[in-house]
């Protein structure tokens, strides 16, 4: 009976167990596969994963905050994306070996309504979430500019991943705007903290906010009002989870069943 889980710290709030279990049920694999949650403190992470990798019960795990860099560091093999991003959100255990992938990158691309190959994209932020977004979009062939509150950090990350840097972006110049910062979650004023204003958006643009909250974020509400296409963090969560499940089971999960489960949570 292959087991799967998400490892994080804390992990109680994670929507992955409900979402992945709904997908396994829809795939008629729920009698065979299980998906749970493991709260593992950073000091125990390496020993726990090493145990799971050899125990043969576990087929793999999703990795979330704060373990994604440590997960990559432990891997025997890693995908090109995981290596470039410097983090893994998916580990597969194959005959005691640990194989690392980063499905945040592919999940981001799949959550978008279309390809932005050859078009200008603005990424806000330069942390771990930004690295996956920048790598995915550069790999897709988009022309990516990075804006970050701490400009030096933005410039370093952009240069490393083949993107440009911008300090005072004109939002109208971009087909796609991606917010990877958590601005808005802690009650900050989105339009003070980011180089955008409520009238920055236009029909024909796509705006992706990785933050997920019960209500649409201030950013997505303004973008939607302007007629832009909006994508939220829950859609990305679904898409990255579906890619992970496909790696482990070799089968295509039902995106609809996963969407219903995360939006219920
Ligand atoms: P994650 O892995 O989730 O991306 P992170 O590595 O802590 O988290 O990165 C957080 C990102 O959000 C950074 O780009 C950070 O900007 P700095 O590099 O200047 O710290 C950005 N961020 C967080 N709070 C912010 C705020 N109030 N205003 C603007 N940017 C913010």
PDB file of C-alpha atoms and ligand atoms in Angstrom:
ATOM      1  CA  UNK A   1       0.000   0.000   0.000  1.00  0.00           C
ATOM      2  CA  UNK A   2       2.033   3.016  -1.188  1.00  0.00           C
ATOM      3  CA  UNK A   3       1.882   6.003   1.109  1.00  0.00           C
ATOM      4  CA  UNK A   4       2.277   9.661   0.243  1.00  0.00           C
ATOM      5  CA  UNK A   5       2.353  12.761   2.472  1.00  0.00           C
ATOM      6  CA  UNK A   6       3.153  16.429   2.651  1.00  0.00           C
ATOM      7  CA  UNK A   7       6.029  17.319   4.979  1.00  0.00           C
ATOM      8  CA  UNK A   8       6.060  20.816   6.466  1.00  0.00           C
ATOM      9  CA  UNK A   9       6.409  22.716   9.729  1.00  0.00           C
ATOM     10  CA  UNK A  10       3.722  23.635  10.585  1.00  0.00           C
ATOM     11  CA  UNK A  11       1.576  21.501   8.305  1.00  0.00           C
ATOM     12  CA  UNK A  12      -1.842  21.328  10.003  1.00  0.00           C
ATOM     13  CA  UNK A  13      -3.290  24.054   7.748  1.00  0.00           C
ATOM     14  CA  UNK A  14      -2.160  22.330   4.531  1.00  0.00           C
ATOM     15  CA  UNK A  15      -4.875  21.685   1.970  1.00  0.00           C
ATOM     16  CA  UNK A  16      -2.763  19.041   0.207  1.00  0.00           C
ATOM     17  CA  UNK A  17      -4.096  15.963   2.094  1.00  0.00           C
ATOM     18  CA  UNK A  18      -7.758  16.737   1.223  1.00  0.00           C
ATOM     19  CA  UNK A  19      -6.857  17.740  -2.305  1.00  0.00           C
ATOM     20  CA  UNK A  20      -4.635  14.729  -3.053  1.00  0.00           C
ATOM     21  CA  UNK A  21      -7.024  12.294  -1.377  1.00  0.00           C
ATOM     22  CA  UNK A  22      -9.868  13.627  -3.543  1.00  0.00           C
ATOM     23  CA  UNK A  23      -7.688  13.068  -6.613  1.00  0.00           C
ATOM     24  CA  UNK A  24      -6.771   9.520  -5.536  1.00  0.00           C
ATOM     25  CA  UNK A  25     -10.473   8.737  -4.991  1.00  0.00           C
ATOM     26  CA  UNK A  26     -11.384  10.033  -8.431  1.00  0.00           C
ATOM     27  CA  UNK A  27      -8.523   7.967  -9.921  1.00  0.00           C
ATOM     28  CA  UNK A  28      -9.881   4.869  -8.095  1.00  0.00           C
ATOM     29  CA  UNK A  29      -6.542   4.584  -6.316  1.00  0.00           C
ATOM     30  CA  UNK A  30      -7.741   5.540  -2.830  1.00  0.00           C
ATOM     31  CA  UNK A  31      -8.012   1.889  -1.738  1.00  0.00           C
ATOM     32  CA  UNK A  32      -4.368   1.409  -2.571  1.00  0.00           C
ATOM     33  CA  UNK A  33      -2.695   4.773  -1.983  1.00  0.00           C
ATOM     34  CA  UNK A  34      -2.960   7.092   1.024  1.00  0.00           C
ATOM     35  CA  UNK A  35      -1.919  10.748   1.393  1.00  0.00           C
ATOM     36  CA  UNK A  36      -1.286  12.253   4.838  1.00  0.00           C
ATOM     37  CA  UNK A  37       0.586  15.073   6.544  1.00  0.00           C
ATOM     38  CA  UNK A  38       3.804  14.901   8.556  1.00  0.00           C
ATOM     39  CA  UNK A  39       4.812  17.807  10.774  1.00  0.00           C
ATOM     40  CA  UNK A  40       8.603  17.582  10.898  1.00  0.00           C
ATOM     41  CA  UNK A  41      10.808  20.188  12.591  1.00  0.00           C
ATOM     42  CA  UNK A  42      13.857  21.361  10.621  1.00  0.00           C
ATOM     43  CA  UNK A  43      16.301  19.552  12.929  1.00  0.00           C
ATOM     44  CA  UNK A  44      14.516  16.234  12.248  1.00  0.00           C
ATOM     45  CA  UNK A  45      13.970  16.679   8.514  1.00  0.00           C
ATOM     46  CA  UNK A  46      16.991  14.854   7.151  1.00  0.00           C
ATOM     47  CA  UNK A  47      16.673  11.829   9.437  1.00  0.00           C
ATOM     48  CA  UNK A  48      12.930  11.539   8.770  1.00  0.00           C
ATOM     49  CA  UNK A  49      13.279  11.643   4.993  1.00  0.00           C
ATOM     50  CA  UNK A  50      16.215   9.218   5.083  1.00  0.00           C
ATOM     51  CA  UNK A  51      14.016   6.782   7.027  1.00  0.00           C
ATOM     52  CA  UNK A  52      11.048   7.162   4.678  1.00  0.00           C
ATOM     53  CA  UNK A  53      13.280   6.634   1.648  1.00  0.00           C
ATOM     54  CA  UNK A  54      14.436   3.215   2.809  1.00  0.00           C
ATOM     55  CA  UNK A  55      11.242   2.065   4.558  1.00  0.00           C
ATOM     56  CA  UNK A  56       9.548   1.123   1.239  1.00  0.00           C
ATOM     57  CA  UNK A  57       6.133   2.114   2.584  1.00  0.00           C
ATOM     58  CA  UNK A  58       6.377   5.590   1.101  1.00  0.00           C
ATOM     59  CA  UNK A  59       6.359   6.221  -2.647  1.00  0.00           C
ATOM     60  CA  UNK A  60       7.127   9.900  -2.156  1.00  0.00           C
ATOM     61  CA  UNK A  61       6.353  13.164  -0.390  1.00  0.00           C
ATOM     62  CA  UNK A  62       5.445  16.737  -1.172  1.00  0.00           C
ATOM     63  CA  UNK A  63       7.667  19.216   0.616  1.00  0.00           C
ATOM     64  CA  UNK A  64       6.526  22.594   1.841  1.00  0.00           C
ATOM     65  CA  UNK A  65       7.813  25.469   3.972  1.00  0.00           C
ATOM     66  CA  UNK A  66      10.481  25.485   5.390  1.00  0.00           C
ATOM     67  CA  UNK A  67      12.040  22.335   3.935  1.00  0.00           C
ATOM     68  CA  UNK A  68      12.238  22.818   0.152  1.00  0.00           C
ATOM     69  CA  UNK A  69      15.972  23.675   0.023  1.00  0.00           C
ATOM     70  CA  UNK A  70      16.856  20.878   2.465  1.00  0.00           C
ATOM     71  CA  UNK A  71      14.837  18.439   0.336  1.00  0.00           C
ATOM     72  CA  UNK A  72      16.900  19.243  -2.745  1.00  0.00           C
ATOM     73  CA  UNK A  73      20.131  18.971  -0.761  1.00  0.00           C
ATOM     74  CA  UNK A  74      19.260  15.383   0.248  1.00  0.00           C
ATOM     75  CA  UNK A  75      18.392  14.143  -3.223  1.00  0.00           C
ATOM     76  CA  UNK A  76      20.435  11.524  -5.084  1.00  0.00           C
ATOM     77  CA  UNK A  77      19.008  12.809  -8.372  1.00  0.00           C
ATOM     78  CA  UNK A  78      17.266  16.080  -9.216  1.00  0.00           C
ATOM     79  CA  UNK A  79      15.477  17.513 -12.228  1.00  0.00           C
ATOM     80  CA  UNK A  80      17.067  20.414 -14.089  1.00  0.00           C
ATOM     81  CA  UNK A  81      14.351  22.759 -12.776  1.00  0.00           C
ATOM     82  CA  UNK A  82      14.774  21.748  -9.134  1.00  0.00           C
ATOM     83  CA  UNK A  83      18.537  22.306  -9.426  1.00  0.00           C
ATOM     84  CA  UNK A  84      18.197  25.712 -11.085  1.00  0.00           C
ATOM     85  CA  UNK A  85      15.490  26.852  -8.658  1.00  0.00           C
ATOM     86  CA  UNK A  86      17.499  25.523  -5.697  1.00  0.00           C
ATOM     87  CA  UNK A  87      14.509  23.836  -4.097  1.00  0.00           C
ATOM     88  CA  UNK A  88      12.350  20.714  -4.396  1.00  0.00           C
ATOM     89  CA  UNK A  89       8.661  20.345  -3.569  1.00  0.00           C
ATOM     90  CA  UNK A  90       8.401  16.711  -4.651  1.00  0.00           C
ATOM     91  CA  UNK A  91      10.524  13.737  -3.597  1.00  0.00           C
ATOM     92  CA  UNK A  92      10.115  10.237  -5.004  1.00  0.00           C
ATOM     93  CA  UNK A  93      11.633   7.202  -3.311  1.00  0.00           C
ATOM     94  CA  UNK A  94      12.904   4.665  -5.817  1.00  0.00           C
ATOM     95  CA  UNK A  95      14.697   1.618  -4.431  1.00  0.00           C
ATOM     96  CA  UNK A  96      16.103   3.652  -1.575  1.00  0.00           C
ATOM     97  CA  UNK A  97      17.168   6.532  -3.820  1.00  0.00           C
ATOM     98  CA  UNK A  98      15.717  10.023  -3.423  1.00  0.00           C
ATOM     99  CA  UNK A  99      14.663  11.762  -6.648  1.00  0.00           C
ATOM    100  CA  UNK A 100      13.790  15.488  -6.452  1.00  0.00           C
ATOM    101  CA  UNK A 101      11.493  17.516  -8.674  1.00  0.00           C
ATOM    102  CA  UNK A 102      10.056  21.011  -8.505  1.00  0.00           C
ATOM    103  CA  UNK A 103       6.456  20.963  -9.736  1.00  0.00           C
ATOM    104  CA  UNK A 104       5.853  24.554  -8.540  1.00  0.00           C
ATOM    105  CA  UNK A 105       7.422  25.643 -11.832  1.00  0.00           C
ATOM    106  CA  UNK A 106       5.293  23.465 -14.121  1.00  0.00           C
ATOM    107  CA  UNK A 107       2.274  24.078 -11.892  1.00  0.00           C
ATOM    108  CA  UNK A 108       2.618  27.810 -12.395  1.00  0.00           C
ATOM    109  CA  UNK A 109       2.716  27.427 -16.183  1.00  0.00           C
ATOM    110  CA  UNK A 110      -0.304  25.122 -16.154  1.00  0.00           C
ATOM    111  CA  UNK A 111      -2.303  27.529 -13.998  1.00  0.00           C
ATOM    112  CA  UNK A 112      -1.963  30.234 -16.665  1.00  0.00           C
ATOM    113  CA  UNK A 113      -4.614  30.534 -19.387  1.00  0.00           C
ATOM    114  CA  UNK A 114      -2.031  30.439 -22.187  1.00  0.00           C
ATOM    115  CA  UNK A 115       1.696  30.540 -22.981  1.00  0.00           C
ATOM    116  CA  UNK A 116       3.529  33.867 -22.583  1.00  0.00           C
ATOM    117  CA  UNK A 117       6.386  32.820 -24.854  1.00  0.00           C
ATOM    118  CA  UNK A 118       7.957  35.909 -26.448  1.00  0.00           C
ATOM    119  CA  UNK A 119       5.933  38.282 -24.223  1.00  0.00           C
ATOM    120  CA  UNK A 120       6.918  40.563 -21.364  1.00  0.00           C
ATOM    121  CA  UNK A 121       6.287  39.309 -17.837  1.00  0.00           C
ATOM    122  CA  UNK A 122       6.749  41.125 -14.510  1.00  0.00           C
ATOM    123  CA  UNK A 123       7.593  39.014 -11.453  1.00  0.00           C
ATOM    124  CA  UNK A 124       7.280  40.724  -8.059  1.00  0.00           C
ATOM    125  CA  UNK A 125       9.547  39.219  -5.384  1.00  0.00           C
ATOM    126  CA  UNK A 126      12.823  37.330  -5.232  1.00  0.00           C
ATOM    127  CA  UNK A 127      12.295  34.595  -2.619  1.00  0.00           C
ATOM    128  CA  UNK A 128      11.789  30.878  -3.090  1.00  0.00           C
ATOM    129  CA  UNK A 129       8.379  31.226  -4.754  1.00  0.00           C
ATOM    130  CA  UNK A 130       9.795  33.835  -7.139  1.00  0.00           C
ATOM    131  CA  UNK A 131      12.705  31.588  -8.134  1.00  0.00           C
ATOM    132  CA  UNK A 132      10.297  28.861  -9.314  1.00  0.00           C
ATOM    133  CA  UNK A 133       8.174  31.411 -11.216  1.00  0.00           C
ATOM    134  CA  UNK A 134      11.156  33.123 -12.865  1.00  0.00           C
ATOM    135  CA  UNK A 135      12.780  29.851 -13.892  1.00  0.00           C
ATOM    136  CA  UNK A 136       9.517  28.479 -15.336  1.00  0.00           C
ATOM    137  CA  UNK A 137       8.712  31.637 -17.306  1.00  0.00           C
ATOM    138  CA  UNK A 138      12.259  32.093 -18.657  1.00  0.00           C
ATOM    139  CA  UNK A 139      12.262  28.411 -19.644  1.00  0.00           C
ATOM    140  CA  UNK A 140       8.923  28.986 -21.412  1.00  0.00           C
ATOM    141  CA  UNK A 141      10.551  31.723 -23.510  1.00  0.00           C
ATOM    142  CA  UNK A 142       9.020  34.780 -21.845  1.00  0.00           C
ATOM    143  CA  UNK A 143      10.985  37.986 -21.353  1.00  0.00           C
ATOM    144  CA  UNK A 144      10.966  38.323 -17.557  1.00  0.00           C
ATOM    145  CA  UNK A 145      11.638  41.437 -15.461  1.00  0.00           C
ATOM    146  CA  UNK A 146      12.044  41.061 -11.698  1.00  0.00           C
ATOM    147  CA  UNK A 147      11.050  43.758  -9.225  1.00  0.00           C
ATOM    148  CA  UNK A 148      11.926  43.247  -5.558  1.00  0.00           C
ATOM    149  CA  UNK A 149      11.607  45.472  -2.462  1.00  0.00           C
ATOM    150  CA  UNK A 150      15.273  44.786  -1.758  1.00  0.00           C
ATOM    151  CA  UNK A 151      16.610  45.620  -5.202  1.00  0.00           C
ATOM    152  CA  UNK A 152      20.028  43.937  -4.742  1.00  0.00           C
ATOM    153  CA  UNK A 153      18.437  40.620  -3.919  1.00  0.00           C
ATOM    154  CA  UNK A 154      16.176  40.943  -6.955  1.00  0.00           C
ATOM    155  CA  UNK A 155      19.133  41.691  -9.224  1.00  0.00           C
ATOM    156  CA  UNK A 156      21.108  38.699  -7.965  1.00  0.00           C
ATOM    157  CA  UNK A 157      18.226  36.256  -8.444  1.00  0.00           C
ATOM    158  CA  UNK A 158      17.301  37.706 -11.856  1.00  0.00           C
ATOM    159  CA  UNK A 159      20.878  37.473 -13.146  1.00  0.00           C
ATOM    160  CA  UNK A 160      21.206  33.898 -11.931  1.00  0.00           C
ATOM    161  CA  UNK A 161      18.004  32.778 -13.660  1.00  0.00           C
ATOM    162  CA  UNK A 162      18.319  34.705 -16.928  1.00  0.00           C
ATOM    163  CA  UNK A 163      15.820  37.498 -16.212  1.00  0.00           C
ATOM    164  CA  UNK A 164      16.164  41.290 -16.183  1.00  0.00           C
ATOM    165  CA  UNK A 165      15.675  43.652 -13.239  1.00  0.00           C
ATOM    166  CA  UNK A 166      13.411  46.671 -12.984  1.00  0.00           C
ATOM    167  CA  UNK A 167      13.033  49.246 -10.206  1.00  0.00           C
ATOM    168  CA  UNK A 168      10.119  51.323 -11.471  1.00  0.00           C
ATOM    169  CA  UNK A 169       8.012  49.108 -13.744  1.00  0.00           C
ATOM    170  CA  UNK A 170       5.260  50.364 -16.045  1.00  0.00           C
ATOM    171  CA  UNK A 171       2.560  47.714 -15.428  1.00  0.00           C
ATOM    172  CA  UNK A 172       0.943  48.423 -18.805  1.00  0.00           C
ATOM    173  CA  UNK A 173       4.053  47.077 -20.567  1.00  0.00           C
ATOM    174  CA  UNK A 174       3.459  43.515 -19.328  1.00  0.00           C
ATOM    175  CA  UNK A 175       1.150  40.781 -20.642  1.00  0.00           C
ATOM    176  CA  UNK A 176       1.495  38.907 -17.351  1.00  0.00           C
ATOM    177  CA  UNK A 177       2.118  40.153 -13.795  1.00  0.00           C
ATOM    178  CA  UNK A 178       2.992  37.554 -11.129  1.00  0.00           C
ATOM    179  CA  UNK A 179       3.010  38.419  -7.422  1.00  0.00           C
ATOM    180  CA  UNK A 180       5.159  35.948  -5.497  1.00  0.00           C
ATOM    181  CA  UNK A 181       5.384  38.062  -2.327  1.00  0.00           C
ATOM    182  CA  UNK A 182       3.076  37.471   0.627  1.00  0.00           C
ATOM    183  CA  UNK A 183       2.056  41.147   0.602  1.00  0.00           C
ATOM    184  CA  UNK A 184      -1.589  41.454   1.620  1.00  0.00           C
ATOM    185  CA  UNK A 185      -1.555  38.473   3.984  1.00  0.00           C
ATOM    186  CA  UNK A 186      -0.297  40.357   7.045  1.00  0.00           C
ATOM    187  CA  UNK A 187      -2.590  43.310   6.471  1.00  0.00           C
ATOM    188  CA  UNK A 188      -0.114  45.512   4.548  1.00  0.00           C
ATOM    189  CA  UNK A 189      -1.561  47.817   1.911  1.00  0.00           C
ATOM    190  CA  UNK A 190      -0.850  45.972  -1.335  1.00  0.00           C
ATOM    191  CA  UNK A 191      -0.667  49.158  -3.380  1.00  0.00           C
ATOM    192  CA  UNK A 192       1.782  50.768  -0.942  1.00  0.00           C
ATOM    193  CA  UNK A 193       4.064  47.737  -0.776  1.00  0.00           C
ATOM    194  CA  UNK A 194       4.120  46.816  -4.476  1.00  0.00           C
ATOM    195  CA  UNK A 195       4.885  49.025  -7.515  1.00  0.00           C
ATOM    196  CA  UNK A 196       1.263  48.838  -8.668  1.00  0.00           C
ATOM    197  CA  UNK A 197      -1.884  50.858  -8.213  1.00  0.00           C
ATOM    198  CA  UNK A 198      -5.528  49.749  -8.452  1.00  0.00           C
ATOM    199  CA  UNK A 199      -5.700  51.226 -11.965  1.00  0.00           C
ATOM    200  CA  UNK A 200      -2.532  49.478 -13.202  1.00  0.00           C
ATOM    201  CA  UNK A 201      -4.425  46.720 -14.988  1.00  0.00           C
ATOM    202  CA  UNK A 202      -6.209  46.373 -18.307  1.00  0.00           C
ATOM    203  CA  UNK A 203      -8.267  43.842 -20.236  1.00  0.00           C
ATOM    204  CA  UNK A 204      -5.954  41.504 -22.122  1.00  0.00           C
ATOM    205  CA  UNK A 205      -3.518  41.227 -19.213  1.00  0.00           C
ATOM    206  CA  UNK A 206      -3.203  38.225 -16.938  1.00  0.00           C
ATOM    207  CA  UNK A 207      -2.503  38.693 -13.220  1.00  0.00           C
ATOM    208  CA  UNK A 208      -1.423  35.799 -10.996  1.00  0.00           C
ATOM    209  CA  UNK A 209      -1.289  36.255  -7.226  1.00  0.00           C
ATOM    210  CA  UNK A 210       0.318  33.303  -5.444  1.00  0.00           C
ATOM    211  CA  UNK A 211      -1.224  34.366  -2.143  1.00  0.00           C
ATOM    212  CA  UNK A 212      -4.317  32.407  -1.271  1.00  0.00           C
ATOM    213  CA  UNK A 213      -6.951  33.767   1.021  1.00  0.00           C
ATOM    214  CA  UNK A 214     -10.680  33.137   1.439  1.00  0.00           C
ATOM    215  CA  UNK A 215     -11.542  36.321  -0.439  1.00  0.00           C
ATOM    216  CA  UNK A 216      -9.813  37.375  -3.674  1.00  0.00           C
ATOM    217  CA  UNK A 217      -6.706  39.428  -2.800  1.00  0.00           C
ATOM    218  CA  UNK A 218      -6.815  43.230  -3.246  1.00  0.00           C
ATOM    219  CA  UNK A 219      -4.526  42.723  -6.236  1.00  0.00           C
ATOM    220  CA  UNK A 220      -6.800  40.214  -7.969  1.00  0.00           C
ATOM    221  CA  UNK A 221      -9.939  42.189  -7.134  1.00  0.00           C
ATOM    222  CA  UNK A 222      -8.479  45.301  -8.816  1.00  0.00           C
ATOM    223  CA  UNK A 223      -7.234  43.287 -11.803  1.00  0.00           C
ATOM    224  CA  UNK A 224     -10.614  41.608 -12.235  1.00  0.00           C
ATOM    225  CA  UNK A 225     -12.414  44.965 -12.061  1.00  0.00           C
ATOM    226  CA  UNK A 226     -10.195  46.159 -14.909  1.00  0.00           C
ATOM    227  CA  UNK A 227     -11.179  43.148 -17.035  1.00  0.00           C
ATOM    228  CA  UNK A 228      -7.847  41.310 -16.683  1.00  0.00           C
ATOM    229  CA  UNK A 229      -7.721  37.505 -16.460  1.00  0.00           C
ATOM    230  CA  UNK A 230      -6.935  36.522 -12.879  1.00  0.00           C
ATOM    231  CA  UNK A 231      -5.363  33.367 -11.424  1.00  0.00           C
ATOM    232  CA  UNK A 232      -5.052  32.710  -7.702  1.00  0.00           C
ATOM    233  CA  UNK A 233      -2.698  30.683  -5.543  1.00  0.00           C
ATOM    234  CA  UNK A 234      -5.206  27.852  -5.115  1.00  0.00           C
ATOM    235  CA  UNK A 235      -5.125  27.121  -8.842  1.00  0.00           C
ATOM    236  CA  UNK A 236      -1.328  26.891  -8.628  1.00  0.00           C
ATOM    237  CA  UNK A 237      -1.624  24.604  -5.612  1.00  0.00           C
ATOM    238  CA  UNK A 238      -3.905  22.296  -7.600  1.00  0.00           C
ATOM    239  CA  UNK A 239      -1.638  22.241 -10.642  1.00  0.00           C
ATOM    240  CA  UNK A 240       1.595  21.580  -8.741  1.00  0.00           C
ATOM    241  CA  UNK A 241      -0.152  18.835  -6.755  1.00  0.00           C
ATOM    242  CA  UNK A 242      -1.486  17.208  -9.915  1.00  0.00           C
ATOM    243  CA  UNK A 243       2.004  17.141 -11.447  1.00  0.00           C
ATOM    244  CA  UNK A 244       3.415  15.531  -8.286  1.00  0.00           C
ATOM    245  CA  UNK A 245       0.684  12.898  -8.271  1.00  0.00           C
ATOM    246  CA  UNK A 246       1.415  12.133 -11.907  1.00  0.00           C
ATOM    247  CA  UNK A 247       5.109  11.606 -11.091  1.00  0.00           C
ATOM    248  CA  UNK A 248       4.270   9.090  -8.347  1.00  0.00           C
ATOM    249  CA  UNK A 249       1.340   7.195  -9.896  1.00  0.00           C
ATOM    250  CA  UNK A 250       2.088   7.582 -13.603  1.00  0.00           C
ATOM    251  CA  UNK A 251      -1.560   8.570 -14.100  1.00  0.00           C
ATOM    252  CA  UNK A 252      -3.303  11.836 -14.897  1.00  0.00           C
ATOM    253  CA  UNK A 253      -5.319  13.147 -11.904  1.00  0.00           C
ATOM    254  CA  UNK A 254      -8.669  14.897 -12.213  1.00  0.00           C
ATOM    255  CA  UNK A 255      -8.012  18.641 -11.962  1.00  0.00           C
ATOM    256  CA  UNK A 256     -11.741  19.240 -11.355  1.00  0.00           C
ATOM    257  CA  UNK A 257     -11.866  16.929  -8.325  1.00  0.00           C
ATOM    258  CA  UNK A 258      -8.776  18.638  -6.885  1.00  0.00           C
ATOM    259  CA  UNK A 259     -10.201  22.136  -7.480  1.00  0.00           C
ATOM    260  CA  UNK A 260     -13.435  21.217  -5.743  1.00  0.00           C
ATOM    261  CA  UNK A 261     -11.519  19.832  -2.753  1.00  0.00           C
ATOM    262  CA  UNK A 262      -9.238  22.866  -2.253  1.00  0.00           C
ATOM    263  CA  UNK A 263     -12.030  25.389  -2.656  1.00  0.00           C
ATOM    264  CA  UNK A 264     -14.120  23.519  -0.082  1.00  0.00           C
ATOM    265  CA  UNK A 265     -11.272  23.700   2.509  1.00  0.00           C
TER     266      UNK A 265
HETATM  267  P1  LIG B   1       9.016  32.747  -0.327  1.00  0.00           P
HETATM  268  O1  LIG B   1       9.888  31.538  -0.268  1.00  0.00           O
HETATM  269  O2  LIG B   1       7.592  32.516   0.074  1.00  0.00           O
HETATM  270  O3  LIG B   1       9.111  33.474  -1.626  1.00  0.00           O
HETATM  271  P2  LIG B   1      10.865  34.536   1.061  1.00  0.00           P
HETATM  272  O4  LIG B   1      12.056  33.826   0.562  1.00  0.00           O
HETATM  273  O5  LIG B   1      10.827  34.959   2.491  1.00  0.00           O
HETATM  274  O6  LIG B   1       9.525  33.697   0.873  1.00  0.00           O
HETATM  275  O7  LIG B   1      10.621  35.829   0.124  1.00  0.00           O
HETATM  276  C1  LIG B   1       9.632  36.751   0.385  1.00  0.00           C
HETATM  277  C2  LIG B   1       9.527  37.740  -0.754  1.00  0.00           C
HETATM  278  O8  LIG B   1       8.449  38.641  -0.469  1.00  0.00           O
HETATM  279  C3  LIG B   1      10.762  38.610  -0.932  1.00  0.00           C
HETATM  280  O9  LIG B   1      10.871  38.988  -2.285  1.00  0.00           O
HETATM  281  C4  LIG B   1      10.424  39.817  -0.060  1.00  0.00           C
HETATM  282  O10 LIG B   1      11.127  40.995  -0.401  1.00  0.00           O
HETATM  283  P3  LIG B   1      12.596  41.282   0.233  1.00  0.00           P
HETATM  284  O11 LIG B   1      13.567  40.450  -0.549  1.00  0.00           O
HETATM  285  O12 LIG B   1      12.759  42.746   0.054  1.00  0.00           O
HETATM  286  O13 LIG B   1      12.502  40.859   1.693  1.00  0.00           O
HETATM  287  C5  LIG B   1       8.956  39.971  -0.376  1.00  0.00           C
HETATM  288  N1  LIG B   1       8.210  40.705   0.660  1.00  0.00           N
HETATM  289  C6  LIG B   1       7.827  40.241   1.867  1.00  0.00           C
HETATM  290  N2  LIG B   1       7.150  41.179   2.550  1.00  0.00           N
HETATM  291  C7  LIG B   1       7.083  42.264   1.733  1.00  0.00           C
HETATM  292  C8  LIG B   1       6.508  43.579   1.841  1.00  0.00           C
HETATM  293  N3  LIG B   1       5.839  43.962   2.945  1.00  0.00           N
HETATM  294  N4  LIG B   1       6.646  44.425   0.804  1.00  0.00           N
HETATM  295  C9  LIG B   1       7.300  44.062  -0.329  1.00  0.00           C
HETATM  296  N5  LIG B   1       7.870  42.834  -0.488  1.00  0.00           N
HETATM  297  C10 LIG B   1       7.764  41.954   0.514  1.00  0.00           C
END
